[in-house]
Short mmCIF file of C-alpha atoms (C1' of nucleotides) in Angstrom, two decimals:
data_model
loop_
_atom_site.label_atom_id
_atom_site.label_comp_id
_atom_site.label_asym_id
_atom_site.label_seq_id
_atom_site.Cartn_x
_atom_site.Cartn_y
_atom_site.Cartn_z
CA MET A 16 -0.32 0.04 0.12
CA PRO A 17 1.22 3.73 -0.90
CA PRO A 18 2.71 5.54 2.45
CA ASP A 19 0.40 8.13 4.28
CA SER A 20 1.44 11.39 2.40
CA THR A 21 -0.35 13.68 5.41
CA ARG A 22 2.38 12.10 7.77
CA ARG A 23 5.26 13.04 5.13
CA SER A 24 8.09 15.15 6.54
CA GLU A 25 8.34 18.36 4.73
CA ARG A 26 11.80 19.07 6.22
CA SER A 27 13.23 15.76 4.90
CA ARG A 28 11.79 16.65 1.40
CA ARG A 29 13.44 19.82 1.17
CA ALA A 30 16.50 18.36 2.39
CA ILE A 31 16.72 15.84 -0.37
CA TYR A 32 16.02 18.37 -3.00
CA ASP A 33 18.65 20.42 -1.74
CA ALA A 34 21.20 17.76 -1.63
CA ALA A 35 20.17 16.26 -4.64
CA LEU A 36 20.78 19.62 -6.50
CA ALA A 37 23.88 20.39 -4.86
CA LEU A 38 25.67 16.79 -5.66
CA VAL A 39 24.79 16.85 -9.41
CA THR A 40 26.18 20.23 -9.35
CA GLU A 41 29.23 19.28 -7.44
CA VAL A 42 30.02 15.73 -8.46
CA GLY A 43 28.08 15.38 -11.71
CA TYR A 44 25.03 12.96 -12.24
CA PRO A 45 26.61 9.62 -12.70
CA LYS A 46 28.80 10.13 -9.41
CA THR A 47 25.12 11.22 -7.75
CA THR A 48 24.14 8.27 -5.82
CA ILE A 49 20.82 7.86 -3.40
CA GLU A 50 23.06 7.07 -0.54
CA GLY A 51 25.11 10.19 -1.22
CA ILE A 52 21.73 11.94 -1.38
CA ALA A 53 20.67 10.49 1.83
CA ALA A 54 23.56 11.32 3.42
CA ARG A 55 24.13 14.54 2.84
CA ALA A 56 20.60 15.39 3.79
CA GLY A 57 20.89 13.58 7.11
CA VAL A 58 17.97 11.34 5.79
CA GLY A 59 17.47 7.65 5.75
CA LYS A 60 17.54 5.84 2.52
CA GLN A 61 14.41 4.46 3.06
CA THR A 62 12.96 7.86 3.23
CA ILE A 63 14.14 8.39 -0.32
CA TYR A 64 12.92 4.85 -1.36
CA ARG A 65 9.37 5.60 0.16
CA TRP A 66 8.51 8.83 -2.11
CA TRP A 67 10.85 8.30 -5.30
CA SER A 68 11.28 5.45 -7.66
CA SER A 69 14.56 6.25 -8.86
CA LYS A 70 17.41 9.05 -8.60
CA ALA A 71 15.99 10.83 -11.71
CA ASP A 72 12.57 10.89 -10.54
CA VAL A 73 13.97 12.63 -7.15
CA LEU A 74 16.36 15.23 -9.69
CA LEU A 75 13.06 15.87 -11.66
CA GLU A 76 11.21 16.82 -8.71
CA ALA A 77 13.75 18.87 -7.04
CA PHE A 78 14.42 20.75 -10.57
CA ILE A 79 10.61 21.40 -10.80
CA ASP A 80 10.48 22.62 -7.59
CA LEU A 81 13.85 24.93 -8.28
CA SER A 82 11.85 26.26 -11.33
CA ALA A 83 8.94 26.95 -9.58
CA GLN A 84 10.85 28.85 -6.85
CA ALA A 85 12.93 30.77 -9.81
CA ALA A 86 9.59 31.96 -11.45
CA GLU A 87 7.87 33.01 -8.21
CA ALA A 88 10.88 34.97 -7.30
CA ALA A 89 11.04 36.41 -11.11
CA ASP A 90 7.15 37.13 -10.90
CA ARG A 91 7.35 38.90 -7.42
CA ALA A 92 10.29 41.08 -8.78
CA GLU A 93 8.64 41.72 -11.76
CA VAL A 94 11.64 41.76 -13.77
CA ILE A 95 10.67 41.76 -17.19
CA GLY A 96 13.21 40.88 -20.29
CA GLU A 97 16.13 39.38 -17.65
CA GLN A 98 14.18 35.91 -17.40
CA ALA A 99 10.55 35.96 -18.59
CA ALA A 100 9.53 32.25 -17.40
CA TYR A 101 5.85 33.53 -17.40
CA GLU A 102 5.36 35.38 -20.84
CA ILE A 103 7.00 36.58 -24.00
CA PRO A 104 6.52 40.23 -24.61
CA ASP A 105 4.96 41.79 -27.28
CA THR A 106 5.97 44.73 -28.43
CA GLY A 107 4.70 44.78 -31.83
CA ASP A 108 8.49 43.74 -33.10
CA LEU A 109 8.18 39.87 -33.25
CA GLU A 110 12.01 40.13 -34.41
CA ALA A 111 12.79 42.25 -31.42
CA ASP A 112 10.84 40.23 -28.92
CA LEU A 113 12.43 36.86 -29.98
CA LYS A 114 15.94 38.11 -30.05
CA LEU A 115 15.49 39.26 -26.54
CA VAL A 116 13.83 36.16 -25.24
CA LEU A 117 16.88 33.90 -26.91
CA ARG A 118 19.38 36.08 -25.32
CA ALA A 119 17.71 35.46 -22.13
CA THR A 120 17.84 31.95 -22.37
CA VAL A 121 21.47 31.68 -23.53
CA ASP A 122 22.21 33.30 -20.25
CA GLU A 123 20.23 30.89 -18.48
CA LEU A 124 21.61 27.74 -20.27
CA LEU A 125 25.15 28.75 -19.32
CA ASP A 126 23.88 29.29 -15.69
CA PRO A 127 25.88 26.58 -13.57
CA ALA A 128 22.75 26.40 -10.59
CA PHE A 129 20.51 25.45 -14.02
CA GLU A 130 23.05 23.99 -16.12
CA ALA A 131 24.00 20.76 -14.27
CA PRO A 132 20.66 19.76 -12.82
CA SER A 133 18.97 20.40 -16.47
CA ARG A 134 21.86 18.40 -18.32
CA ALA A 135 21.50 15.58 -15.74
CA LEU A 136 17.54 15.39 -16.96
CA ALA A 137 17.86 15.89 -20.38
CA ALA A 138 20.75 12.90 -20.67
CA GLU A 139 18.61 10.59 -18.63
CA GLY A 140 15.51 11.61 -20.58
CA VAL A 141 17.17 10.60 -24.21
CA VAL A 142 17.63 7.08 -22.94
CA ASN A 143 14.72 6.59 -20.70
CA GLU A 144 11.82 7.60 -22.40
CA GLU A 145 9.49 7.89 -19.43
CA VAL A 146 11.69 10.24 -17.88
CA GLY A 147 12.28 12.17 -21.36
CA ARG A 148 8.21 12.54 -21.37
CA GLU A 149 7.94 13.79 -18.08
CA PHE A 150 10.89 16.34 -18.58
CA VAL A 151 9.24 17.78 -21.47
CA GLY A 152 5.95 17.62 -20.60
CA LYS A 153 6.61 19.10 -16.95
CA LEU A 154 9.32 21.96 -17.99
CA LEU A 155 9.47 22.11 -21.65
CA GLU A 156 6.67 21.93 -23.23
CA PRO A 157 5.07 24.68 -21.24
CA GLN A 158 7.88 27.16 -22.07
CA LEU A 159 7.39 25.96 -25.98
CA GLN A 160 3.55 26.93 -25.43
CA LEU A 161 5.03 30.38 -24.44
CA TYR A 162 6.36 30.88 -27.77
CA VAL A 163 3.44 29.45 -29.70
CA LYS A 164 0.96 32.10 -28.13
CA ARG A 165 3.51 34.86 -29.26
CA LEU A 166 3.59 33.26 -32.62
CA ARG A 167 -0.45 33.07 -32.76
CA ALA A 168 -0.13 36.66 -31.77
CA ALA A 169 2.09 37.48 -34.62
CA GLN A 170 -0.02 35.59 -36.93
CA GLU A 171 -2.82 38.14 -35.85
CA GLN A 172 -1.04 41.04 -36.53
CA GLY A 173 0.23 39.88 -39.93
CA ALA A 174 3.94 39.49 -38.94
CA VAL A 175 3.98 35.45 -39.57
CA ARG A 176 2.14 33.64 -42.53
CA ALA A 177 -1.14 32.63 -41.34
CA ASP A 178 -1.08 28.88 -42.83
CA LEU A 179 1.99 28.26 -40.66
CA ASP A 180 2.01 25.90 -37.61
CA PRO A 181 3.36 27.51 -34.62
CA ARG A 182 4.44 24.71 -32.80
CA ILE A 183 6.79 23.62 -35.63
CA ALA A 184 7.41 27.05 -36.70
CA LEU A 185 9.04 27.97 -33.20
CA GLU A 186 11.31 24.96 -33.59
CA LEU A 187 13.23 26.76 -36.02
CA PHE A 188 14.80 28.96 -33.64
CA VAL A 189 14.62 27.01 -30.65
CA SER A 190 15.73 23.41 -31.52
CA PRO A 191 19.27 24.73 -32.98
CA LEU A 192 19.59 26.49 -29.69
CA ALA A 193 18.74 23.43 -27.67
CA GLN A 194 20.89 20.90 -30.05
CA ARG A 195 24.28 23.39 -29.88
CA TRP A 196 23.96 23.26 -26.16
CA LEU A 197 22.71 19.33 -25.38
CA GLN A 198 25.44 18.28 -28.13
CA TYR A 199 28.13 20.70 -28.16
CA THR A 200 27.59 21.23 -31.77
CA GLY A 201 28.79 24.69 -31.85
CA PRO A 202 29.22 27.95 -29.53
CA ILE A 203 26.47 29.54 -28.06
CA THR A 204 26.35 33.52 -28.32
CA TYR A 205 23.98 36.18 -28.84
CA GLU A 206 25.09 36.88 -32.28
CA TYR A 207 23.99 33.07 -33.04
CA THR A 208 20.85 33.25 -31.55
CA ASP A 209 20.16 36.51 -33.46
CA LYS A 210 20.98 34.98 -36.60
CA LEU A 211 18.72 32.25 -36.03
CA VAL A 212 15.60 34.33 -35.57
CA GLU A 213 16.77 36.41 -38.62
CA TYR A 214 16.95 33.24 -40.90
CA ALA A 215 14.20 31.85 -39.50
CA LEU A 216 11.83 34.91 -39.98
CA TYR A 217 12.98 35.84 -43.57
CA GLY A 218 14.00 31.97 -44.72
CA LEU A 219 16.81 30.95 -46.49
CA ALA A 220 15.45 31.44 -50.11
CA PRO A 221 16.48 34.68 -51.52
CA ARG A 222 13.38 37.14 -51.26
CA MET B 14 53.53 2.04 -21.00
CA PRO B 15 50.99 1.49 -23.70
CA PRO B 16 50.09 -2.09 -24.98
CA ASP B 17 51.55 -3.34 -28.18
CA SER B 18 48.91 -3.03 -30.85
CA THR B 19 50.82 -5.23 -33.34
CA ARG B 20 50.02 -8.31 -31.40
CA ARG B 21 46.06 -7.27 -30.52
CA SER B 22 43.42 -9.91 -31.38
CA GLU B 23 41.12 -8.68 -33.98
CA ARG B 24 38.85 -11.56 -33.34
CA SER B 25 37.91 -10.32 -29.56
CA ARG B 26 37.91 -6.51 -30.87
CA ARG B 27 35.37 -7.57 -33.35
CA ALA B 28 33.62 -9.93 -30.61
CA ILE B 29 33.36 -6.72 -28.24
CA TYR B 30 32.01 -4.40 -31.03
CA ASP B 31 29.21 -7.11 -31.31
CA ALA B 32 28.57 -7.66 -27.86
CA ALA B 33 28.35 -4.16 -26.68
CA LEU B 34 26.04 -3.35 -29.45
CA ALA B 35 23.80 -6.06 -28.78
CA LEU B 36 23.39 -5.50 -25.05
CA VAL B 37 22.98 -1.75 -25.52
CA THR B 38 19.76 -2.63 -27.65
CA GLU B 39 18.58 -5.54 -25.80
CA VAL B 40 18.86 -4.16 -22.36
CA GLY B 41 19.47 -0.55 -22.63
CA TYR B 42 22.69 1.64 -21.88
CA PRO B 43 22.31 1.59 -18.07
CA LYS B 44 22.20 -2.05 -17.52
CA THR B 45 24.90 -2.53 -20.13
CA THR B 46 27.80 -3.58 -18.33
CA ILE B 47 31.68 -4.31 -19.08
CA GLU B 48 31.61 -7.41 -17.47
CA GLY B 49 28.26 -8.22 -19.39
CA ILE B 50 30.26 -7.10 -22.59
CA ALA B 51 33.07 -9.38 -21.61
CA ALA B 52 31.19 -12.42 -20.65
CA ARG B 53 28.76 -12.31 -23.94
CA ALA B 54 32.32 -11.61 -26.06
CA GLY B 55 34.10 -14.57 -24.37
CA VAL B 56 36.96 -12.36 -23.38
CA GLY B 57 38.39 -11.27 -20.36
CA LYS B 58 37.96 -7.85 -18.54
CA GLN B 59 41.58 -7.04 -18.57
CA THR B 60 41.05 -6.78 -22.38
CA ILE B 61 38.55 -4.44 -22.51
CA TYR B 62 40.22 -2.43 -19.64
CA ARG B 63 43.61 -2.77 -21.84
CA TRP B 64 42.25 -1.21 -24.87
CA TRP B 65 39.13 1.11 -23.67
CA SER B 66 38.89 3.77 -20.96
CA SER B 67 35.15 3.44 -20.36
CA LYS B 68 31.85 1.63 -21.24
CA ALA B 69 31.04 4.78 -23.45
CA ASP B 70 34.63 4.42 -25.19
CA VAL B 71 33.80 0.97 -26.20
CA LEU B 72 30.59 1.79 -27.37
CA LEU B 73 31.38 5.02 -29.67
CA GLU B 74 34.05 2.76 -31.43
CA ALA B 75 31.75 0.11 -32.11
CA PHE B 76 29.32 2.47 -33.10
CA ILE B 77 32.02 4.34 -35.53
CA ASP B 78 32.76 0.68 -36.45
CA LEU B 79 29.13 0.26 -37.55
CA SER B 80 28.25 3.19 -39.40
CA ALA B 81 31.75 2.63 -41.57
CA GLN B 82 30.56 -0.74 -42.37
CA ALA B 83 27.06 0.67 -43.10
CA ALA B 84 28.38 3.68 -45.49
CA GLU B 85 30.73 1.17 -46.82
CA ALA B 86 27.86 -1.43 -47.88
CA ALA B 87 25.60 1.65 -49.09
CA ASP B 88 28.39 2.52 -51.27
CA ARG B 89 29.19 -0.47 -52.61
CA ALA B 90 25.38 -1.01 -53.56
CA GLU B 91 25.43 2.56 -55.08
CA VAL B 92 21.81 2.96 -53.99
CA ILE B 93 20.95 6.71 -53.91
CA GLY B 94 18.48 8.30 -52.02
CA GLU B 95 17.74 5.46 -49.59
CA GLN B 96 20.53 6.34 -47.18
CA ALA B 97 23.19 8.38 -48.94
CA ALA B 98 25.51 8.61 -46.18
CA TYR B 99 28.08 10.03 -48.66
CA GLU B 100 26.65 12.92 -50.40
CA ILE B 101 23.50 14.69 -50.59
CA PRO B 102 22.01 14.93 -53.94
CA ASP B 103 22.02 18.13 -56.34
CA THR B 104 19.28 17.98 -58.74
CA GLY B 105 19.21 21.47 -58.87
CA ASP B 106 15.72 21.35 -56.81
CA LEU B 107 16.89 22.59 -53.35
CA GLU B 108 13.79 22.08 -51.51
CA ALA B 109 13.20 18.32 -53.07
CA ASP B 110 16.85 17.25 -52.23
CA LEU B 111 16.25 18.29 -48.70
CA LYS B 112 12.94 16.73 -48.10
CA LEU B 113 14.55 13.50 -49.66
CA VAL B 114 17.43 13.54 -47.45
CA LEU B 115 15.48 14.34 -44.30
CA ARG B 116 13.04 11.43 -44.91
CA ALA B 117 15.96 9.48 -45.22
CA THR B 118 17.21 10.64 -41.58
CA VAL B 119 13.81 9.83 -40.50
CA ASP B 120 13.87 6.22 -41.19
CA GLU B 121 17.40 5.95 -39.96
CA LEU B 122 16.34 7.32 -36.83
CA LEU B 123 13.51 4.96 -35.93
CA ASP B 124 16.02 2.12 -37.27
CA PRO B 125 16.39 0.17 -33.96
CA ALA B 126 20.10 -1.01 -34.97
CA PHE B 127 20.99 2.68 -35.06
CA GLU B 128 18.74 4.21 -32.41
CA ALA B 129 20.03 2.20 -29.22
CA PRO B 130 23.33 2.72 -29.55
CA SER B 131 23.12 6.70 -31.13
CA ARG B 132 20.59 7.24 -28.21
CA ALA B 133 22.97 5.81 -25.51
CA LEU B 134 25.98 7.85 -26.83
CA ALA B 135 24.12 10.97 -27.12
CA ALA B 136 23.07 10.73 -23.86
CA GLU B 137 26.41 10.22 -22.42
CA GLY B 138 27.52 13.21 -24.64
CA VAL B 139 25.24 15.32 -23.07
CA VAL B 140 26.67 14.81 -19.52
CA ASN B 141 30.06 14.11 -20.45
CA GLU B 142 31.44 16.88 -22.39
CA GLU B 143 34.68 14.69 -23.92
CA VAL B 144 32.34 12.34 -25.29
CA GLY B 145 30.02 14.76 -26.45
CA ARG B 146 32.76 16.49 -28.44
CA GLU B 147 33.92 13.20 -29.62
CA PHE B 148 30.32 11.83 -30.89
CA VAL B 149 30.31 15.02 -32.61
CA GLY B 150 33.30 15.21 -34.28
CA LYS B 151 33.48 11.89 -35.40
CA LEU B 152 30.00 11.09 -36.25
CA LEU B 153 27.60 14.12 -36.40
CA GLU B 154 29.67 16.91 -37.58
CA PRO B 155 31.02 14.77 -40.83
CA GLN B 156 27.20 14.32 -41.96
CA LEU B 157 26.19 18.06 -40.96
CA GLN B 158 29.03 18.94 -43.29
CA LEU B 159 27.68 17.54 -46.06
CA TYR B 160 24.65 19.85 -45.85
CA VAL B 161 27.38 22.80 -45.75
CA LYS B 162 28.61 21.54 -49.23
CA ARG B 163 25.17 21.37 -50.46
CA LEU B 164 24.15 24.91 -49.13
CA ARG B 165 27.11 26.45 -50.85
CA ALA B 166 26.11 25.04 -54.33
CA ALA B 167 22.67 26.18 -53.72
CA GLN B 168 24.28 29.66 -52.72
CA GLU B 169 26.09 29.81 -56.16
CA GLN B 170 23.01 28.35 -58.04
CA GLY B 171 21.14 31.27 -56.49
CA ALA B 172 18.48 29.32 -54.38
CA VAL B 173 19.95 30.56 -51.04
CA ARG B 174 21.08 33.88 -49.85
CA ALA B 175 24.82 34.26 -50.59
CA ASP B 176 24.93 36.18 -47.33
CA LEU B 177 24.07 33.42 -44.98
CA ASP B 178 26.24 30.99 -43.20
CA PRO B 179 25.86 27.57 -44.27
CA ARG B 180 26.74 26.09 -40.61
CA ILE B 181 23.91 27.78 -38.86
CA ALA B 182 21.46 27.53 -41.57
CA LEU B 183 21.36 23.86 -41.65
CA GLU B 184 20.27 23.97 -38.56
CA LEU B 185 16.83 25.46 -38.87
CA PHE B 186 15.81 21.89 -40.34
CA VAL B 187 18.45 19.60 -39.12
CA SER B 188 17.81 20.81 -35.62
CA PRO B 189 14.28 20.38 -35.04
CA LEU B 190 14.23 17.07 -35.99
CA ALA B 191 17.22 16.03 -33.82
CA GLN B 192 15.50 17.42 -30.75
CA ARG B 193 12.18 15.85 -31.61
CA TRP B 194 14.37 12.66 -31.67
CA LEU B 195 16.59 13.24 -28.49
CA GLN B 196 13.86 14.65 -26.44
CA TYR B 197 10.36 13.00 -27.51
CA THR B 198 8.74 16.92 -27.84
CA GLY B 199 6.60 15.86 -30.79
CA PRO B 200 6.08 13.25 -33.45
CA ILE B 201 8.62 12.54 -36.50
CA THR B 202 7.01 12.04 -39.83
CA TYR B 203 7.49 13.00 -43.42
CA GLU B 204 4.78 15.51 -43.29
CA TYR B 205 7.12 17.16 -39.96
CA THR B 206 10.31 17.35 -42.11
CA ASP B 207 9.02 18.16 -45.43
CA LYS B 208 7.35 20.99 -43.40
CA LEU B 209 10.73 22.14 -41.88
CA VAL B 210 12.47 22.66 -45.33
CA GLU B 211 9.58 24.62 -46.36
CA TYR B 212 9.49 26.89 -43.46
CA ALA B 213 13.61 27.27 -43.48
CA LEU B 214 13.46 27.86 -47.03
CA TYR B 215 10.62 30.06 -47.19
CA GLY B 216 10.77 31.94 -43.76
CA LEU B 217 8.23 32.43 -41.06
CA ALA B 218 7.35 36.11 -42.31
CA PRO B 219 5.00 36.60 -45.25
CA ARG B 220 6.65 37.26 -48.87
"C1'" DG C 7 -1.43 7.93 27.46
"C1'" DC C 8 -1.94 4.96 23.54
"C1'" DT C 9 -1.58 3.84 19.03
"C1'" DC C 10 0.16 4.44 14.37
"C1'" DG C 11 3.31 5.39 10.84
"C1'" DA C 12 6.89 7.94 9.05
"C1'" DC C 13 11.43 8.82 10.45
"C1'" DA C 14 17.41 8.37 11.00
"C1'" DA C 15 20.45 4.82 11.12
"C1'" DG C 16 22.48 1.08 9.14
"C1'" DA C 17 22.78 -4.03 8.40
"C1'" DC C 18 22.42 -7.18 4.61
"C1'" DG C 19 23.41 -10.31 0.08
"C1'" DA C 20 23.77 -8.91 -4.75
"C1'" DC C 21 26.44 -7.03 -8.20
"C1'" DG C 22 29.44 -4.17 -10.94
"C1'" DC C 23 33.51 -1.68 -10.62
"C1'" DG C 24 38.93 -1.63 -11.64
"C1'" DT C 25 42.66 -4.23 -10.30
"C1'" DC C 26 45.26 -8.36 -10.03
"C1'" DT C 27 47.36 -12.81 -10.71
"C1'" DC C 28 47.14 -17.18 -13.11
"C1'" DG C 29 47.84 -20.44 -16.93
"C1'" DC C 30 47.43 -20.76 -22.11
"C1'" DC C 31 48.99 -19.85 -26.64
"C1'" DA C 32 51.01 -17.56 -30.60
"C1'" DA C 33 54.58 -15.05 -33.09
"C1'" DG C 34 59.57 -13.23 -33.53
"C1'" DA C 35 64.47 -14.06 -31.96
"C1'" DA C 36 67.98 -16.79 -30.90
"C1'" DT D 15 63.88 -26.43 -32.85
"C1'" DT D 16 63.40 -23.90 -28.37
"C1'" DC D 17 63.49 -19.45 -25.81
"C1'" DT D 18 61.03 -15.13 -24.71
"C1'" DT D 19 57.44 -11.66 -24.65
"C1'" DG D 20 52.92 -10.05 -24.14
"C1'" DG D 21 48.24 -10.08 -25.26
"C1'" DC D 22 44.90 -13.64 -24.07
"C1'" DG D 23 40.49 -15.60 -21.24
"C1'" DA D 24 39.26 -16.59 -16.55
"C1'" DG D 25 38.09 -15.41 -12.52
"C1'" DA D 26 39.67 -13.82 -7.43
"C1'" DC D 27 39.93 -9.56 -4.59
"C1'" DG D 28 38.14 -5.30 -2.06
"C1'" DC D 29 35.26 -1.81 -2.57
"C1'" DG D 30 31.26 1.01 -3.32
"C1'" DT D 31 26.62 1.40 -4.30
"C1'" DC D 32 22.30 -1.08 -5.07
"C1'" DG D 33 17.43 -1.88 -3.02
"C1'" DT D 34 15.56 -4.22 0.99
"C1'" DC D 35 14.57 -4.97 5.51
"C1'" DT D 36 15.14 -4.08 10.85
"C1'" DT D 37 15.12 -1.55 15.12
"C1'" DG D 38 14.32 2.13 17.96
"C1'" DT D 39 12.53 7.12 18.30
"C1'" DC D 40 9.53 10.46 17.93
"C1'" DG D 41 5.21 13.24 16.89
"C1'" DA D 42 0.67 13.86 15.70
"C1'" DG D 43 -4.02 12.34 16.13
"C1'" DC D 44 -8.07 9.42 18.63
#
DNA sequence: GCTCGACAAGACGACGCGTCTCGCCAAGAA
DNA sequence: TTCTTGGCGAGACGCGTCGTCTTGTCGAGC
C-alpha cells in the first residue's frame, strides 16, 4: 500500500531536494548516488525509496521545485526581459521580442545552477523515454507554449504567415539552440541566436 | 607503458563490438556493463580495460565501426536516395533534395539497430563533454558538413542567399528533427520534415 | 496515554566496479 | 628447434552502491 502522505516530513523533502541539486552540481550526475543524497540530507535511505522511484525521479522533482521557486521570485520582482519565465513580451516587433527572449535563454543555459541538473535530466530523458516525456511535459513544453502564444499573436498581426503551424515554426529558432547546448555542436552566443531569428523569419531562399 | 597494438587480437575486438551493440539494444545503456560485454564476447575483462577507457568509449568505437560498415555497404550497392551517407544529391531543386535526405534520416532514426546505440552515446555526450565532443566530431559533424556543401552549391545557384552562414542555416531544419528525436518533443514524420524544409527555405514572415 | 506510521540509522546480500594474478598460446628471436 | 615476450581468457579480490529489511525514536491524532 502507498505511504500516508499526510504524515510526510516536509523538512526531509526539502533537505533531499537541496542535497540532490547540490550533489549533481558538485560531482556530476553519474557520481550522484541515492546513498550520497541521503547522507548529505541527513535522511535515511528508506525515506527516499518511500517517496521516489529512482535517482532521476528525485532530481526531476527537485528541479521542478527549483524552477517553480525561480519563476515565483521572478514574478514577484516583476523583472521583465531578464528571464521572462511566464510570458514572452509583445512589443509588436516580433524579431526584437524573439531575440530578447533567446538572449535570456542563452544566459540561463550557461547559468551553472541550472545547467548541471537540467543537463542531467535531459541526458536521462534521452535514454529513458518515461523520464524524457515527463521532463518535456512538465518543464520544456510549457516554455514552448509561450512561443506558440506569441507566434499566434504575430499571425494575427500579419507578422507571420497565417498558414504555418506555430508549434513547428518555433522549433526553427529554439531547436538549433537546444542542440548546440545539448550536444556541443557549436558555440552559443547572442550573435548566433540573433542570426537564428533572422534566418527563421526571412528564410534561406532569396526574397 | 601502452600495450603493443601489433599483437592485438582482431577477433576479440570484433566480438567486443558485437557484444556491446547487442547489449545496448537488448537491455539498454544503463544496464549494459563491462562485465556483461566481456562475458557475452567470451573475453576477459582486462582485454576491454586494456584498450578502452570506459563503457562509453567502447560503444563509441563500436558505433563508429558500425557506421563505417553501413556506409561502405551503401557505397558498394550504389543505392542513391535511400540512405546517402556520403553525399547529398544535387538535382538543382534544393527543396526536393533536402526533403528526400531528411526523409531518409527519419527512417534511420527509427531503425532499431541504430537507435539504441546512438541514443546511448548522445545521452552520455550530454552529460560528459569529452564524449559529447568526440561523438560530434567523429559522427555528427561530418554528416552536417554534407549539408554545408549542398547549401554552398545552392548559394552559387542562387537558391540560397549568399550572405548566410551555411553551417547555421542547416540547423534550421536539422536541429528540430534532432530535438524531437532526442527529447520526445513531438512526432517524427515525413510531413513534419517536409514542413521544416518549407518553413526554413521561405521563412516565417510573409513574402 | 496509547496507537500508528514516518522517520534516522544502518545491516544485509547482490552485483558491477577496476585491479590483480594465474596459465595458455602465438609470433618473433636465438 | 627452443626460448622469450606479451596479449589472451578466466576469475579472485576489495570496494562502493544497489534496493530491501530491521530496529528503535518520535510526533500527531484518537
